[in-house]
Coordinates of C-alpha atoms in Angstrom, one line a residue:
X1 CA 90.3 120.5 18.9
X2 CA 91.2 122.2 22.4
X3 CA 88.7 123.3 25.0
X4 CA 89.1 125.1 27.5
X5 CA 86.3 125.5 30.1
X6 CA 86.6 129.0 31.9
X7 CA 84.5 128.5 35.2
X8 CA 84.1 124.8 36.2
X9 CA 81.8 125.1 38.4
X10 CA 78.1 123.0 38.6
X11 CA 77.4 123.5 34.7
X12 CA 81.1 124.2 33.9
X13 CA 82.1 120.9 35.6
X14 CA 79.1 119.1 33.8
X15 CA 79.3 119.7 30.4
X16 CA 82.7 120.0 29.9
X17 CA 83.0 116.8 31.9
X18 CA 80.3 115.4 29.2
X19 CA 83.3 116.7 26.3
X20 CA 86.0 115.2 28.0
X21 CA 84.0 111.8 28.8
X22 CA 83.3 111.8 24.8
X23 CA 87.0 112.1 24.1
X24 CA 87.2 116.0 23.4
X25 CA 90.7 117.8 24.7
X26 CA 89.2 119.7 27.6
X27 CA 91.1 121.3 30.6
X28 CA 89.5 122.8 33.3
X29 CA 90.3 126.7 34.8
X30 CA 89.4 126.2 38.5
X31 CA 90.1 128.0 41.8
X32 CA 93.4 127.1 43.9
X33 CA 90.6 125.1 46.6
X34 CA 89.1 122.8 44.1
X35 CA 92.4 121.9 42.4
X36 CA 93.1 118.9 45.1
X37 CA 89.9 117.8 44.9
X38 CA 89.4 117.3 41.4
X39 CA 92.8 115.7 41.2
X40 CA 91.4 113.0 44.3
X41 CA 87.5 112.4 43.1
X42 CA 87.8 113.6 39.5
X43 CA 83.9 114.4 38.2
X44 CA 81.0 111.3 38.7
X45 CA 78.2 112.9 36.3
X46 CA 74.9 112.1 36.9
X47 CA 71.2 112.5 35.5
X48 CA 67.8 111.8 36.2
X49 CA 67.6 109.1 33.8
X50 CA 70.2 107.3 35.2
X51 CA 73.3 108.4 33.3
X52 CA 76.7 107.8 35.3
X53 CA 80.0 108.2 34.3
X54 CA 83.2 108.6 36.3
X55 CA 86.2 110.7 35.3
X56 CA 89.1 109.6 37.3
X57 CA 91.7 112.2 35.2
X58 CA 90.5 116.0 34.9
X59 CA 93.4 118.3 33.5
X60 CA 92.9 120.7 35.5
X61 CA 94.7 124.2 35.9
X62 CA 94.7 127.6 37.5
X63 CA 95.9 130.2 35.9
X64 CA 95.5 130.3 31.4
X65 CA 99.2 130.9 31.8
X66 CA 99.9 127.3 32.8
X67 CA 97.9 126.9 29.1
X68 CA 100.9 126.4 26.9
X69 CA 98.6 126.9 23.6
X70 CA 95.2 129.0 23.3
X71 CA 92.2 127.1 23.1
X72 CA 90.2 126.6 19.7
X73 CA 86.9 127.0 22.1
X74 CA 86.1 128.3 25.1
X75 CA 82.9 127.4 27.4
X76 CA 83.0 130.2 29.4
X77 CA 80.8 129.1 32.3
X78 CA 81.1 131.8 34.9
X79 CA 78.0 133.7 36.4
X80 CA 77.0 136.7 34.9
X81 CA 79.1 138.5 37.4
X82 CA 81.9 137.4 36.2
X83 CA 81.8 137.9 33.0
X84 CA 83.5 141.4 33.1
X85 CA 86.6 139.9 34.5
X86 CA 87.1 136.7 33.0
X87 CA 86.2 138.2 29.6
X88 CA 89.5 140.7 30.3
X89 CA 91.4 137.8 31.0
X90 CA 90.7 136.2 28.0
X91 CA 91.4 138.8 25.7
X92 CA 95.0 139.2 26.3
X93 CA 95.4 135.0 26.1
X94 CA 93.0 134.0 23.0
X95 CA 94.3 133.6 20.0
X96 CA 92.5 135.2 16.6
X97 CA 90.6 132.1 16.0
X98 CA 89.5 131.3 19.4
X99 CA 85.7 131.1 19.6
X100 CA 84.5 132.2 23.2
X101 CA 80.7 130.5 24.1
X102 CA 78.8 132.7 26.9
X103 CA 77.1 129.9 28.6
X104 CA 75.2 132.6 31.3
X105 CA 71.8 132.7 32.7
X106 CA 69.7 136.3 31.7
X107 CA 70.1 138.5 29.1
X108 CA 73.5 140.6 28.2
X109 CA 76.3 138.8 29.0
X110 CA 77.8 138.1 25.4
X111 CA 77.6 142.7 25.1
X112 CA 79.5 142.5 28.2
X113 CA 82.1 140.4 27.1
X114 CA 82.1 142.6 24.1
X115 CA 83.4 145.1 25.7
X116 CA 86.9 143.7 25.7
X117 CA 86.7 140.8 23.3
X118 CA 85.9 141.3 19.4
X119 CA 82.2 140.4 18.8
X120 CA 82.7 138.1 16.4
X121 CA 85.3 135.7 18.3
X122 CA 81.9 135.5 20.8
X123 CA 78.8 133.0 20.6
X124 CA 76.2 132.5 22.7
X125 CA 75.0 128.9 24.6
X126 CA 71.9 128.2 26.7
X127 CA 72.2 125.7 29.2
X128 CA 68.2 124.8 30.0
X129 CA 68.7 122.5 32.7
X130 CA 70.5 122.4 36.7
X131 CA 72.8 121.4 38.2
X132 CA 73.8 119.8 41.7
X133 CA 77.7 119.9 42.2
X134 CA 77.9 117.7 45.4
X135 CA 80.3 116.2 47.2
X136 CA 83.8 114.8 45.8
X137 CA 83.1 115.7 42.8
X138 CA 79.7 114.7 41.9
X139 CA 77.5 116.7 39.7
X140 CA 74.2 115.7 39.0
X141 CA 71.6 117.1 36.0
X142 CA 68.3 117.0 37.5
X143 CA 66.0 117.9 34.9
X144 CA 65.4 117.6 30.8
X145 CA 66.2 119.9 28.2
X146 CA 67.9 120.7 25.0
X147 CA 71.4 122.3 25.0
X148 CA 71.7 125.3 22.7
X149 CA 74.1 127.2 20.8
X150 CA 74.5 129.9 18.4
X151 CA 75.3 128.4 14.6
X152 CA 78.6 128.2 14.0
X153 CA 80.7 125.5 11.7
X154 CA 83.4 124.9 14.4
X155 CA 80.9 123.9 17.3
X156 CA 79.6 121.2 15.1
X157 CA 82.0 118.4 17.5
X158 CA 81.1 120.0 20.2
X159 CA 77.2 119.5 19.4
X160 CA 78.1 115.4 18.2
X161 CA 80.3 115.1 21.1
X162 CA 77.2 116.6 23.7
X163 CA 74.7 114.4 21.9
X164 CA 76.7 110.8 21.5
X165 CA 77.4 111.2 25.4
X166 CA 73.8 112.0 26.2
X167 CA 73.4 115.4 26.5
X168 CA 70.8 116.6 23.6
X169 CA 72.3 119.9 21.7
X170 CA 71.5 121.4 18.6
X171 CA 72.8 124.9 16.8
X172 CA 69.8 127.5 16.3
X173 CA 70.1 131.2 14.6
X174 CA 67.9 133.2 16.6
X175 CA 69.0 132.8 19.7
X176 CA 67.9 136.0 20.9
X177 CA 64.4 134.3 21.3
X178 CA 66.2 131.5 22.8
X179 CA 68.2 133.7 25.6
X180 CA 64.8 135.6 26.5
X181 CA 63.0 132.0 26.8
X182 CA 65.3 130.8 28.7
X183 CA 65.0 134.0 30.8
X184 CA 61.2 133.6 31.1
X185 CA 61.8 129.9 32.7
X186 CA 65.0 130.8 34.8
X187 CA 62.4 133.2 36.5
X188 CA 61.4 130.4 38.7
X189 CA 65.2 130.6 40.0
X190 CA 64.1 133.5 42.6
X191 CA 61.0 131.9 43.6
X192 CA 62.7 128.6 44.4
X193 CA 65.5 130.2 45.8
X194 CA 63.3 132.1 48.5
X195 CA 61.1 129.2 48.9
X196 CA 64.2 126.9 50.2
X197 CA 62.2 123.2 48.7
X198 CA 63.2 121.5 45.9
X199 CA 61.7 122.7 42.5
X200 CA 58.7 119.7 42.4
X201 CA 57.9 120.6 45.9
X202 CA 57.3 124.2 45.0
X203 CA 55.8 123.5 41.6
X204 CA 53.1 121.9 43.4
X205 CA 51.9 124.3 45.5
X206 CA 49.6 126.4 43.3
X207 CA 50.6 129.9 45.2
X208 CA 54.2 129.8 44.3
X209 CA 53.3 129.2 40.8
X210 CA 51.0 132.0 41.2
X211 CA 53.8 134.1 41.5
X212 CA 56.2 132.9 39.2
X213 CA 53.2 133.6 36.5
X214 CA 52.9 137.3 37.6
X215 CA 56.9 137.5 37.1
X216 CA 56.1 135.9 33.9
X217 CA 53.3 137.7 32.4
X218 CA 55.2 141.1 33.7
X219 CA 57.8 139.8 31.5
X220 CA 55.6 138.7 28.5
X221 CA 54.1 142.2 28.1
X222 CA 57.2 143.7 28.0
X223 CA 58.7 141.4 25.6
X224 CA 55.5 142.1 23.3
X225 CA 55.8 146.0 24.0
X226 CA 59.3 145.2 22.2
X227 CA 58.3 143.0 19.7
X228 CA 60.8 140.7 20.9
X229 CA 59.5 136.9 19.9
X230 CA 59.9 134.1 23.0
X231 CA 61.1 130.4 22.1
X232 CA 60.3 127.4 24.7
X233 CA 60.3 123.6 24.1
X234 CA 56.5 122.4 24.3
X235 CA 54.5 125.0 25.1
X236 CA 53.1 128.4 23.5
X237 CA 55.1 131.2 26.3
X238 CA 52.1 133.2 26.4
X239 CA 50.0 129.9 28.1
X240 CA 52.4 129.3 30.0
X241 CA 50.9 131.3 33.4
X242 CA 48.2 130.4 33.2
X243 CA 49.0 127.0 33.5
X244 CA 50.5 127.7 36.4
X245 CA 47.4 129.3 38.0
X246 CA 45.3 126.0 37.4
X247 CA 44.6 124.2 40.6
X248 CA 46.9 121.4 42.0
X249 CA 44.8 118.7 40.9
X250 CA 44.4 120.1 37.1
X251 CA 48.1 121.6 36.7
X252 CA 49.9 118.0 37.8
X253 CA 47.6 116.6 35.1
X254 CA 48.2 118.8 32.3
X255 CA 52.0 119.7 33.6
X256 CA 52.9 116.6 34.4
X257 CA 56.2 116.8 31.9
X258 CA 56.9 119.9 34.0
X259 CA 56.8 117.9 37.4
X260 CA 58.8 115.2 36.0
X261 CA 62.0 116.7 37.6
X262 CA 64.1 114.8 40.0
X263 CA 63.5 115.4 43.6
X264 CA 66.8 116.4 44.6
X265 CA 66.7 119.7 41.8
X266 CA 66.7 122.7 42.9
X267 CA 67.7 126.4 41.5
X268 CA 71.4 127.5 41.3
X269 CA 70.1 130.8 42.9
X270 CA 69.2 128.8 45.7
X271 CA 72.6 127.5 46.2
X272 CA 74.0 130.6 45.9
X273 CA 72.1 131.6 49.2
X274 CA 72.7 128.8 50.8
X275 CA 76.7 129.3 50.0
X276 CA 76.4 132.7 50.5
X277 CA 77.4 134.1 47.0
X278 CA 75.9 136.8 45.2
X279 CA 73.3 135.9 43.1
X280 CA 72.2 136.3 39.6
X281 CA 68.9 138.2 40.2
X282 CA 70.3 141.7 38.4
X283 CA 70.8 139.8 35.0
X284 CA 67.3 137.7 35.7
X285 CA 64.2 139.5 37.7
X286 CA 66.5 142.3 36.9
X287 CA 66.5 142.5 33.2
X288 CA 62.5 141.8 33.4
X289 CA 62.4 145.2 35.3
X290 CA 65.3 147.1 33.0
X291 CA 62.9 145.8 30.1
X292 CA 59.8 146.9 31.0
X293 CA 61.1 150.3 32.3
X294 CA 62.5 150.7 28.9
X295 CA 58.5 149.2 27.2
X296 CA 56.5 151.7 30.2
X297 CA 55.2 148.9 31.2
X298 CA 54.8 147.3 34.9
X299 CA 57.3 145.1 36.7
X300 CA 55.8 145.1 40.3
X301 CA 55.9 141.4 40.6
X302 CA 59.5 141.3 39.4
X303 CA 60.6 144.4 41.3
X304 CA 59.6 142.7 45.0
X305 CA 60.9 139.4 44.4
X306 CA 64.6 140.7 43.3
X307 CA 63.8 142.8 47.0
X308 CA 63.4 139.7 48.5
X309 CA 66.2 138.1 47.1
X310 CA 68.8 140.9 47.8
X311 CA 67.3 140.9 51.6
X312 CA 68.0 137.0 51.4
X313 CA 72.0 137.8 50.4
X314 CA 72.4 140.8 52.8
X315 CA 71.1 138.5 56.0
X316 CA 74.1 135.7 55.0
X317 CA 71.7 132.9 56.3
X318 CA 71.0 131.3 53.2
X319 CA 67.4 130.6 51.6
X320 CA 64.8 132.3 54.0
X321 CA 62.3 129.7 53.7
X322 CA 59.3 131.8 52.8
X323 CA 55.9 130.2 52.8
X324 CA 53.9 129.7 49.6
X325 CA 51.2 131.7 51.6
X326 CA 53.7 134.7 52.7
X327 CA 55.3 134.8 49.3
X328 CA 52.2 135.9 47.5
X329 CA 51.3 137.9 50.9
X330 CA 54.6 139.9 50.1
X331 CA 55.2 140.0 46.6
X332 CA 51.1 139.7 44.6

């Protein structure tokens, strides 16, 4: 089996490096600037549980016409605004069988890559956790959760492979539940990105989370107007603001799973700030607002946080450090 991983950036890097460490055939699409790199440091994967593995040898290439033969699957790891354009270079190089996996935060991606490759060569993944790309080559996972993918009978390696190296993945059928789950949580992406702390910093100051439950409750109420059903790990979505609205000294008892992050983690929307990239806020806060619009229902919360964040990416300065205190003053 051949793998190619289209976009090996943070998560690109990281679980395709997790395939390749397990003995899958895995080659790496990358940029002309990280190709010396990769070919000096290779990838040192990391986790909060202590995982650490180095790969000296990363086949590496930049162009899918230095690919003599199409991949059997493709982890196509770019953000959602790449999609379009990776998807158009895809089509012309897959072959028939090839099975394309849209690992993207929000909702939509897979439609978009519809557009210009057959629907049923595409999948969907869900990658729940972040991660750190830092220097030569090390990219570090920095919290829990489960790997998913849309069933199919030829990512069952994939899924052994993921799991024997220590990466827990498992196939599900309704994954639309899945991607809008993973949507509600990745709506803490914004808030950490304007706050400019790691994630267990933030989480524990009781007015951030007070706004990352009105972006979710926005969210919930649309999802209900649509009759669309919501799948987390651990806890029911619909309590899930309002544990975040319990004080500081009740939420770190009865959310202590959801502290125990490493303290390095932080969201990829705040690196994209910080490395002056566009972010992913359209396909996140974004779809929250294109949802409810569609539902007539309200997406204030949702509405002056993607503000915020598209101020954040006009100033080039990189995560504007808001307050706990001014982020509710501005957005609740």
């Amino acid at each position: 089996m051949k793998v190619l991983v289209f976009g090996a950036g943070a998560v690109g890097g990281y679980i395709g490096g997790a395939l390749l460490a397990a003995g899958i055939d895995v080659t790496f699409l990358v940029r002309e600037s990280a190709v010396e790199g990769l070919r000096d440091h290779g990838f040192h994967l990391t986790d909060y549980r202590g995982l650490d593995l180095t790969l000296s040898e990363v086949p590496c290439v930049t162009s899918l016409s230095q690919v003599a033969v199409p991949a059997d699957i493709v982890l196509l790891t770019v953000k959602c605004t790449g999609v379009a354009q990776a998807a158009q270079e895809l089509s012309d190089w897959i072959s028939p069988t090839t099975r394309v996996i849209c690992f993207q935060n929000g909702v939509g991606s897979k439609s978009i890559a519809a557009k210009t490759i057959p629907s049923e060569q595409l999948l969907s993944g869900m990658v729940p956790f972040n991660v750190l790309y830092g220097e030569c080559g090390h990219l570090h996972r920095g919290v829990e959760g489960e790997l998913k993918v849309e069933r199919h009978p030829t990512l069952e390696p994939l899924l052994e492979a993921w799991n024997r190296i220590g990466i827990p993945a498992l196939a599900c059928d309704d994954f639309e539940s899945v991607a809008w789950g993973k949507l509600l949580l990745n709506l803490n992406n914004a808030v950490n990105a304007l706050a400019g702390v790691p994630i267990v910093e933030e989480l524990s100051q009781r007015d951030f989370r007070r706004v990352l439950a009105a972006c979710m409750k926005e969210l919930l109420a649309a999802l209900k107007s649509a009759g669309i059903q919501v799948d987390i790990p651990d806890t029911p979505a619909s309590i899930l603001p309002w544990v975040l609205i319990l004080p500081n000294w009740l939420f770190q008892r009865v959310a202590s799973k959801m502290l125990a992050i490493d303290h390095l983690a932080r969201s990829s929307m705040w690196e994209d700030l910080e490395r002056r990239r566009t972010t992913e806020v359209e396909f996140l806060n974004g779809a929250v607002i294109a949802l409810a619009e569609r539902q007539g229902v309200s997406a204030t919360a949702n509405r002056k946080i993607m503000d915020l964040v598209r101020q954040a990416e006009s100033a080039g300065q990189g995560s504007p450090g808001i307050t706990a205190q001014q982020l509710v003053s501005k957005v609740l």
